[in-house]
Coordinates of C-alpha atoms in Angstrom, one line a residue:
X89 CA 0.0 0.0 0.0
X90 CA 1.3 3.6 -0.8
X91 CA 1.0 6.4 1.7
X92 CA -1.8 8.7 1.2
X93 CA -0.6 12.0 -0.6
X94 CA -0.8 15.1 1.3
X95 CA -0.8 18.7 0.0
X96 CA 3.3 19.7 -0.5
X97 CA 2.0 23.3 -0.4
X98 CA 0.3 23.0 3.3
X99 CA 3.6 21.2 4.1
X100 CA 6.0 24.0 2.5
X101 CA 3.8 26.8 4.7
X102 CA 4.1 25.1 7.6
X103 CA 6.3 26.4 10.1
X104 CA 9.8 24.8 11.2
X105 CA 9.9 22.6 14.2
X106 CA 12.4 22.9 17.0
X107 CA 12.1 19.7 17.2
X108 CA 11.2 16.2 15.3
X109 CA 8.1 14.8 16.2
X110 CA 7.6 10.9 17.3
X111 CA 4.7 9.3 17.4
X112 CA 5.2 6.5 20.3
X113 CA 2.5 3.7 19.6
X114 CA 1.8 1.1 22.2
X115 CA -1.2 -1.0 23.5
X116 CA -2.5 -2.6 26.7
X117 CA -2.8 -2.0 30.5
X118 CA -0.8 -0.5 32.6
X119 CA 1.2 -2.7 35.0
X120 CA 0.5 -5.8 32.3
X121 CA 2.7 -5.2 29.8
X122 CA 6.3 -4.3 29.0
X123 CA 6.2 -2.6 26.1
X124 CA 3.7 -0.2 27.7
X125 CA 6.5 -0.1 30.3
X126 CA 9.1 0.7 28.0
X127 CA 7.1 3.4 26.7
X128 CA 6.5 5.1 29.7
X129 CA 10.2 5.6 30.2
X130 CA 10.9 7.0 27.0
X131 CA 8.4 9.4 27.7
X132 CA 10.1 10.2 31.0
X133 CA 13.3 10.2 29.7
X134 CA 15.9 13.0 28.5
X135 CA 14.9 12.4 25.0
X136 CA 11.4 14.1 25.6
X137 CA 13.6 17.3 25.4
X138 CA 15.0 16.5 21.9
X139 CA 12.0 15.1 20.2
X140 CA 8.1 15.7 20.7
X141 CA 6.5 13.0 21.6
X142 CA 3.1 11.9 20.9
X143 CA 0.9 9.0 22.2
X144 CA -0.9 6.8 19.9
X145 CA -2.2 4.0 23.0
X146 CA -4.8 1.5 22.9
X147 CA -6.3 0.0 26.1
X148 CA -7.5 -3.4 24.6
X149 CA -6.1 -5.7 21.8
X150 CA -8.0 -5.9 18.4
X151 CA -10.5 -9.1 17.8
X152 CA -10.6 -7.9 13.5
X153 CA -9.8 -4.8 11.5
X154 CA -11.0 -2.1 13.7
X155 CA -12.0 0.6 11.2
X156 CA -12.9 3.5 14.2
X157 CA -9.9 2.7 16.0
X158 CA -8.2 3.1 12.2
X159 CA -10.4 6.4 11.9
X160 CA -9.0 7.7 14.9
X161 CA -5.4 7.6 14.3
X162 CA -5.3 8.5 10.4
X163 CA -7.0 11.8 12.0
X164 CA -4.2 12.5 14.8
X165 CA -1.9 11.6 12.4
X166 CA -2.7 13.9 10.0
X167 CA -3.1 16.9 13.0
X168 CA 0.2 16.2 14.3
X169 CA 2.1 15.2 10.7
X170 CA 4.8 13.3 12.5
X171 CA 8.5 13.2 11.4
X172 CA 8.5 9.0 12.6
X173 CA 6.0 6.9 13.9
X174 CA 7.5 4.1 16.3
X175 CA 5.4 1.2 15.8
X176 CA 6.4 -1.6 19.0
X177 CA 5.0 -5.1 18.0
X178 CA 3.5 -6.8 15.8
X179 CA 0.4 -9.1 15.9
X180 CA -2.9 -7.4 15.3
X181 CA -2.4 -3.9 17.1
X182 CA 1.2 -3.5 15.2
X183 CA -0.9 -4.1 12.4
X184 CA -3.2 -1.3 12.8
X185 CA -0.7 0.8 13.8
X186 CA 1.3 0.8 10.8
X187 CA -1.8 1.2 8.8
X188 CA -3.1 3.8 10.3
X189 CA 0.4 5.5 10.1
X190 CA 0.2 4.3 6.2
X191 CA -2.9 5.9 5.2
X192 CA -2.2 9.0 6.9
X193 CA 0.7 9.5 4.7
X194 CA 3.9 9.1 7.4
X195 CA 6.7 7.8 5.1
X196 CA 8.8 7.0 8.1
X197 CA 7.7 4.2 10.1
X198 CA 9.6 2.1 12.4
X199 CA 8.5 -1.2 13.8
X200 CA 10.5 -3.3 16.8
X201 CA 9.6 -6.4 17.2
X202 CA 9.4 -7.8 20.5
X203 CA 7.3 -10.9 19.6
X204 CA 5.2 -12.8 17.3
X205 CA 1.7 -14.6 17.3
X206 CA 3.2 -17.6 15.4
X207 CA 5.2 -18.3 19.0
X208 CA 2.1 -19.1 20.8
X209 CA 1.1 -22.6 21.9
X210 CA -2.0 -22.2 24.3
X211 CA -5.3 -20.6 23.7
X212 CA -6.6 -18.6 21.2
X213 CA -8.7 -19.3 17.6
X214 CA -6.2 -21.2 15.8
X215 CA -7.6 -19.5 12.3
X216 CA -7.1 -16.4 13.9
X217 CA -3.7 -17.1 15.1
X218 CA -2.9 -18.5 11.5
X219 CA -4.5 -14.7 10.1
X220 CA -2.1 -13.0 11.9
X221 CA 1.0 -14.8 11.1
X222 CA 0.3 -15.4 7.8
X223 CA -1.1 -11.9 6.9
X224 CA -1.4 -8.8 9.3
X225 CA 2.5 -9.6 10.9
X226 CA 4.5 -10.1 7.3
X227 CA 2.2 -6.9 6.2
X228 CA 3.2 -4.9 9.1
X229 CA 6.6 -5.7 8.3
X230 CA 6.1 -4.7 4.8
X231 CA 4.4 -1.7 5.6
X232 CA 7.4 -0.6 7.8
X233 CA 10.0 1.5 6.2
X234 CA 12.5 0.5 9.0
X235 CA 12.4 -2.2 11.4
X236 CA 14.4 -2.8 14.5
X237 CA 14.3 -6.1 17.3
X238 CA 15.1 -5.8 21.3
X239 CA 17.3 -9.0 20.9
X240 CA 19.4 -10.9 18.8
X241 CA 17.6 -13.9 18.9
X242 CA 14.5 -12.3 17.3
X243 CA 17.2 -10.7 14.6
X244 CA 17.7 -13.8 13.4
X245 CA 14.3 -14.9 13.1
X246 CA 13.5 -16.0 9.4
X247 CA 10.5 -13.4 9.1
X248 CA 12.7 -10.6 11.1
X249 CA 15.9 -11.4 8.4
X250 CA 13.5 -11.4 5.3
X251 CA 13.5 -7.5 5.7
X252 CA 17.2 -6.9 5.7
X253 CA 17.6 -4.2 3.9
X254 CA 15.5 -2.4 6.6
X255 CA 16.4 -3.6 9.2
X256 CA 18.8 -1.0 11.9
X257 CA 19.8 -3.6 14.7
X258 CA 18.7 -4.2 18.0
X259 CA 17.2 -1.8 20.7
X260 CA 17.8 -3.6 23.7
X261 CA 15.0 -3.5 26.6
X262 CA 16.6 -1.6 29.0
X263 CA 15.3 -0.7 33.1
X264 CA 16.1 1.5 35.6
X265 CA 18.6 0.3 38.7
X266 CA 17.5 0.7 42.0
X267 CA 20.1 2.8 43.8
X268 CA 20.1 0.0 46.6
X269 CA 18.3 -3.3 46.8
X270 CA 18.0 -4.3 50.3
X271 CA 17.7 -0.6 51.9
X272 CA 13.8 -1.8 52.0
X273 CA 14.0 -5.4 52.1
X274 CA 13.1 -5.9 55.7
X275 CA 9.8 -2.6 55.3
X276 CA 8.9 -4.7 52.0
X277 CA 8.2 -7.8 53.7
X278 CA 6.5 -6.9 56.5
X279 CA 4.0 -5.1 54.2
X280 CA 3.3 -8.5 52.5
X281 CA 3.2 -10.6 56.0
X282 CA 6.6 -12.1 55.4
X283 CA 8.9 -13.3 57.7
X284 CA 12.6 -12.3 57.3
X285 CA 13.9 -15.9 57.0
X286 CA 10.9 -16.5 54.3
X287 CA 12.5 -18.3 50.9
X288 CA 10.9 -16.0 48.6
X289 CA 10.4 -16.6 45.1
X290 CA 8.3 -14.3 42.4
X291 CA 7.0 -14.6 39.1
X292 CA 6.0 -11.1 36.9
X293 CA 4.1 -12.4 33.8
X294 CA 0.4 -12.5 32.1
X295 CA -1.2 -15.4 33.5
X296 CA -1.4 -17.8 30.3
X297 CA 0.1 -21.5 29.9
X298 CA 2.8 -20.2 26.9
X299 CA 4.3 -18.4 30.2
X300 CA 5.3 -22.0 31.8
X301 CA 3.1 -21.8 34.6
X302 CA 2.0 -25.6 34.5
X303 CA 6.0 -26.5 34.5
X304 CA 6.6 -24.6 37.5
X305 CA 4.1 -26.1 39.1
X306 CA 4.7 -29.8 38.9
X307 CA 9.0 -28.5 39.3
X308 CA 7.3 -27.0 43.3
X309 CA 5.7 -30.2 43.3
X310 CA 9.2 -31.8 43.0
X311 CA 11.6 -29.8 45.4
X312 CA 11.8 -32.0 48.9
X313 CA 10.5 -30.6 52.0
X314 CA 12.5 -28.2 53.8
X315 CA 12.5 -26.3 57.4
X316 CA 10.7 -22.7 57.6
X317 CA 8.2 -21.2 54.8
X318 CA 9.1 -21.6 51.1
X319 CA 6.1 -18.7 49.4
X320 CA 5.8 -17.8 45.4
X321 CA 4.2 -14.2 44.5
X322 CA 3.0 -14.4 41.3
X323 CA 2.3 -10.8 40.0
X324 CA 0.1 -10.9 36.4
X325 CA -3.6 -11.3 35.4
X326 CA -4.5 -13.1 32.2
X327 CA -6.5 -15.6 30.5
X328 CA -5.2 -18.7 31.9
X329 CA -5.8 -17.2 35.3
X330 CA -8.4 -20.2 36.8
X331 CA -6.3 -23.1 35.8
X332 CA -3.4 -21.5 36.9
X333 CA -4.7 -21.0 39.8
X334 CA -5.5 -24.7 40.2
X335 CA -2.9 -26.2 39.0
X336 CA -0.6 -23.8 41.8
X337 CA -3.3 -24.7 44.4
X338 CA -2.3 -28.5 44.2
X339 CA 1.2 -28.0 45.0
X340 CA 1.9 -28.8 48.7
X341 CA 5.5 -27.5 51.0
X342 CA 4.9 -23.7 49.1
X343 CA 2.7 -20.9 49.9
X344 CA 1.1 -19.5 46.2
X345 CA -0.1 -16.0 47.0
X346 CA -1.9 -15.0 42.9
X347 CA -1.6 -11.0 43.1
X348 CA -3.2 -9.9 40.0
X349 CA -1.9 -6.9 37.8
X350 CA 0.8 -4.7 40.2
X351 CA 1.7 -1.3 39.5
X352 CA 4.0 -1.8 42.5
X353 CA 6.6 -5.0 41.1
X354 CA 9.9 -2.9 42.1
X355 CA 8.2 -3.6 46.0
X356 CA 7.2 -6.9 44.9
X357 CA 11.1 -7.7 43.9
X358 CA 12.5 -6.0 46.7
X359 CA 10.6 -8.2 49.0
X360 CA 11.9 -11.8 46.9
X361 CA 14.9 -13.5 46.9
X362 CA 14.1 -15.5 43.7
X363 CA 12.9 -14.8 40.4
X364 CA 11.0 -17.7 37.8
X365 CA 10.7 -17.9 34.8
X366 CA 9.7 -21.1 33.0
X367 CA 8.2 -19.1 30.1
X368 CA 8.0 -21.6 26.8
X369 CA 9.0 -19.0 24.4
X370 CA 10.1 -15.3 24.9
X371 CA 11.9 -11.9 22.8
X372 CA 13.5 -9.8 25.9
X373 CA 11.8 -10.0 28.9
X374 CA 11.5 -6.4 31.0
X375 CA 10.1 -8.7 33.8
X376 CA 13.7 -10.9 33.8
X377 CA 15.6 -7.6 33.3
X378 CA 13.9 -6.1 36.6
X379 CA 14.4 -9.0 38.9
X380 CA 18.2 -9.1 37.8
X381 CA 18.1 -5.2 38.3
X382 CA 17.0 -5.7 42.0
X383 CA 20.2 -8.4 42.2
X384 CA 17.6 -11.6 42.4
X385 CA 19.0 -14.5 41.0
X386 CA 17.2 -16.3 37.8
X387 CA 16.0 -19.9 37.0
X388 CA 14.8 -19.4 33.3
X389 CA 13.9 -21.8 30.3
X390 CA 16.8 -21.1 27.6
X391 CA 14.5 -19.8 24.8
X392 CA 15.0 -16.5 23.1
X393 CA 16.2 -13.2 24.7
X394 CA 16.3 -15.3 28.0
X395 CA 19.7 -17.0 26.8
X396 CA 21.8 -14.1 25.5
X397 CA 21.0 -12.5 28.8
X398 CA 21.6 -15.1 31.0
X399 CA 24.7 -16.9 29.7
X400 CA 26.4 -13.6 31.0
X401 CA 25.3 -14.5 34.3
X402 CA 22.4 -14.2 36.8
X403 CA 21.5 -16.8 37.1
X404 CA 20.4 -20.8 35.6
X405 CA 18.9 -21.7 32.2
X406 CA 17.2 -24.8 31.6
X407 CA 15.4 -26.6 28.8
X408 CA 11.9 -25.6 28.3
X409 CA 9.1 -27.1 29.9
X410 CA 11.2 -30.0 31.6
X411 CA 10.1 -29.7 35.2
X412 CA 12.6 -31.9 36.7
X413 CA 15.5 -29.7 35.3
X414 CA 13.8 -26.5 37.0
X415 CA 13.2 -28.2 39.9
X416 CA 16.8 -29.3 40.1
X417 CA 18.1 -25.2 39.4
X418 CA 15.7 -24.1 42.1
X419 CA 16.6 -26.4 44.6
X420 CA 20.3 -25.1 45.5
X421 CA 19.1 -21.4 45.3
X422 CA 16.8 -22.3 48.2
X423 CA 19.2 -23.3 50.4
X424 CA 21.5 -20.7 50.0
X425 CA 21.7 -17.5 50.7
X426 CA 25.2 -16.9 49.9
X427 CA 24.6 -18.5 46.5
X428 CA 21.9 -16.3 45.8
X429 CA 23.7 -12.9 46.9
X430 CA 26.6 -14.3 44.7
X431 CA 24.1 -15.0 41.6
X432 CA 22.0 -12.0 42.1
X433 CA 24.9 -9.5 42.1
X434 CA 26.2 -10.7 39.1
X435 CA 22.7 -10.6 37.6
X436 CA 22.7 -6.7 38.5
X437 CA 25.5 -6.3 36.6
X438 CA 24.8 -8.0 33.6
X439 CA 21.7 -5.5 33.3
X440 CA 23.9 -2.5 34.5
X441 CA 26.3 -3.2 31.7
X442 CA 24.2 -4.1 28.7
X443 CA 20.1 -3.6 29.5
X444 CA 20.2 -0.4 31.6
X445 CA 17.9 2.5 30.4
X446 CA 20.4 4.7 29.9
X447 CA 21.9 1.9 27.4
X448 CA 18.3 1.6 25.5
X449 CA 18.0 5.0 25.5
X450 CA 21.3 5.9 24.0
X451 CA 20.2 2.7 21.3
X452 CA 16.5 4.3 20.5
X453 CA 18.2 7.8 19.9
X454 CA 20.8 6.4 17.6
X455 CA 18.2 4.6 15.7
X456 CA 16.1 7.5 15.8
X457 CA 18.8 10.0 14.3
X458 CA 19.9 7.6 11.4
X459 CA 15.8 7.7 10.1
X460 CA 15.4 11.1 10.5
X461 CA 18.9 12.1 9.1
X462 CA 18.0 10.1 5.9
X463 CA 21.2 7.4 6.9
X464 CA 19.8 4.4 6.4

């Protein structure tokens, strides 16, 4: 599809901008999502006083082609005549996105992929499913006049490489460092009725099987008893919530405590002393970069993002969905504090190095300046 023409001599009257403005699209709820997160952060960042940003946000996903949603943004497009729309995703609301940014005539349009419908193994319409990665995700790549990834295992990605000649690299995810992890260790726990010698692990994630929440519960099922309280915080909401819920219920020797969607996870990982993450398939997780931010160390499945990451350090990969193999990588982290101090601290300084926000930020602005400077 071409871009919709626009009058050059409205364009050639307009005034000069100070600065270039950026349409930042992004979708979901608050607390539930990381590129939502993500955006947030840029918005609050240093770069808001170099470029102009603009929101283009939708609250729910997309069930088909939502032609008032469509209406909507063609019209702010065209008000605010953007110098770059950042499309993050793909899947239907990338899809729309691009679109919208398409008909309303924006000829520079990056996507970032952080993940694909075609990953999915759980839920869902499978037609649908099919729809999207066989149509609206290679169109929103096509649509794109640049595209970007937040790690190199989605770069290499067949459907990611089939677009080389637009594609810029990778923008890592990148989070903030707390200034110091354990200052409120002791007020955090209190606040959540935990004991100080409470083994404390957490999972942040939506609340859906692809996440690996059926293999973490049968690897609690297998860890052998042990003296004091062993507790899991799980903080997410999602489809899969009742059977997740069940299938945690059953598992006896840990307290499962389901939280729902948190707007206060930095607390929630102060207050741990392990993070999980059996996840069955994954980009780069802002949910793993916290919890190594906050110096918790890891048990993760090796798929995606997850193993560049973590074969820096952090913490312990394992094969997806084997619940003996996570069970045997918890097991050692829950006896030992030492080891987990050790783990963790390395883990903060994996993120510190490579996935800090002030190294995603410095990424997005490079990328940013090469479109807008005509580079690439």
């Amino acid at each position: 599809m071409e871009p919709v023409s626009r009058d050059d001599r409205s364009l050639n009257a307009s005034p000069p901008r100070a600065r270039p403005v950026v349409v930042q699209h992004s979708a979901g709820t608050p607390g539930a999502n990381g590129p939502l997160t993500a955006v947030g952060r840029v918005l609050g960042s240093a770069l808001s006083e170099r470029y102009e940003f603009v929101r283009m946000h939708q609250v729910g996903g997309n069930g088909g082609l939502n032609v008032p949603l469509l209406r909507d943004w063609v019209e702010l497009l065209r008000q605010v005549r953007p110098d770059l729309v950042h499309v993050r995703g793909l899947q239907n609301e990338g899809f729309h996105g691009v679109l919208a940014a398409r008909l309303a005539g924006c000829p520079k349009i990056l996507v970032t992929v952080h993940g694909t419908v075609r990953d999915l193994r759980h839920g869902g319409q499978t037609w649908r499913r099919a729809m999207l990665a066989g149509c609206a995700e290679p169109a929103t790549l096509r649509m794109a006049s640049h595209v970007a990834t937040v790690c190199e295992y989605a770069a290499g990605r067949d459907f990611v490489r089939a677009h080389a000649s637009k594609f810029l690299g990778v923008i890592p995810n990148g989070v903030p460092l707390p200034a110091d992890v354990g200052a409120l260790r002791s007020s955090r726990r209190s606040a959540l009725d935990l004991a100080q010698d409470d083994v404390v692990m957490i999972a942040v994630a939506r609340l859906n099987w692809d996440k690996g929440f059926g293999v973490l519960a049968d690897a609690l099922r297998r860890l052998p008893p042990r003296p004091g309280r062993r507790v899991l915080l799980v903080a997410g909401d999602g489809p899969d919530r009742a059977g997740i819920a069940e299938a945690l219920a059953d598992v006896h020797g840990t307290e499962v405590r389901l939280l729902g969607n948190r707007r206060d996870v930095p607390d929630l990982l102060s207050a741990a002393d392990i993070f999980v993450f059996p996840t069955l398939h994954e980009n780069l997780s802002n949910a793993l970069l916290e919890a190594m931010a906050h110096a918790l160390p890891v048990v993760a499945s090796a798929v995606g993002g997850n193993v560049e990451v973590l074969r820096q350090g952090g913490g312990h990969l394992v094969p997806a969905g084997d619940p003996d193999a996570f069970a045997a990588a918890l097991e050692p982290l829950l006896v030992d504090a030492a080891e987990r101090r050790h783990v963790g601290e390395t883990g903060r300084k994996v993120v510190h190095d490579g996935y800090s926000l002030p190294v995603m930020l410095r990424s997005l602005d490079d990328v940013y300046r090469r479109i807008l400077e005509g580079v690439v």
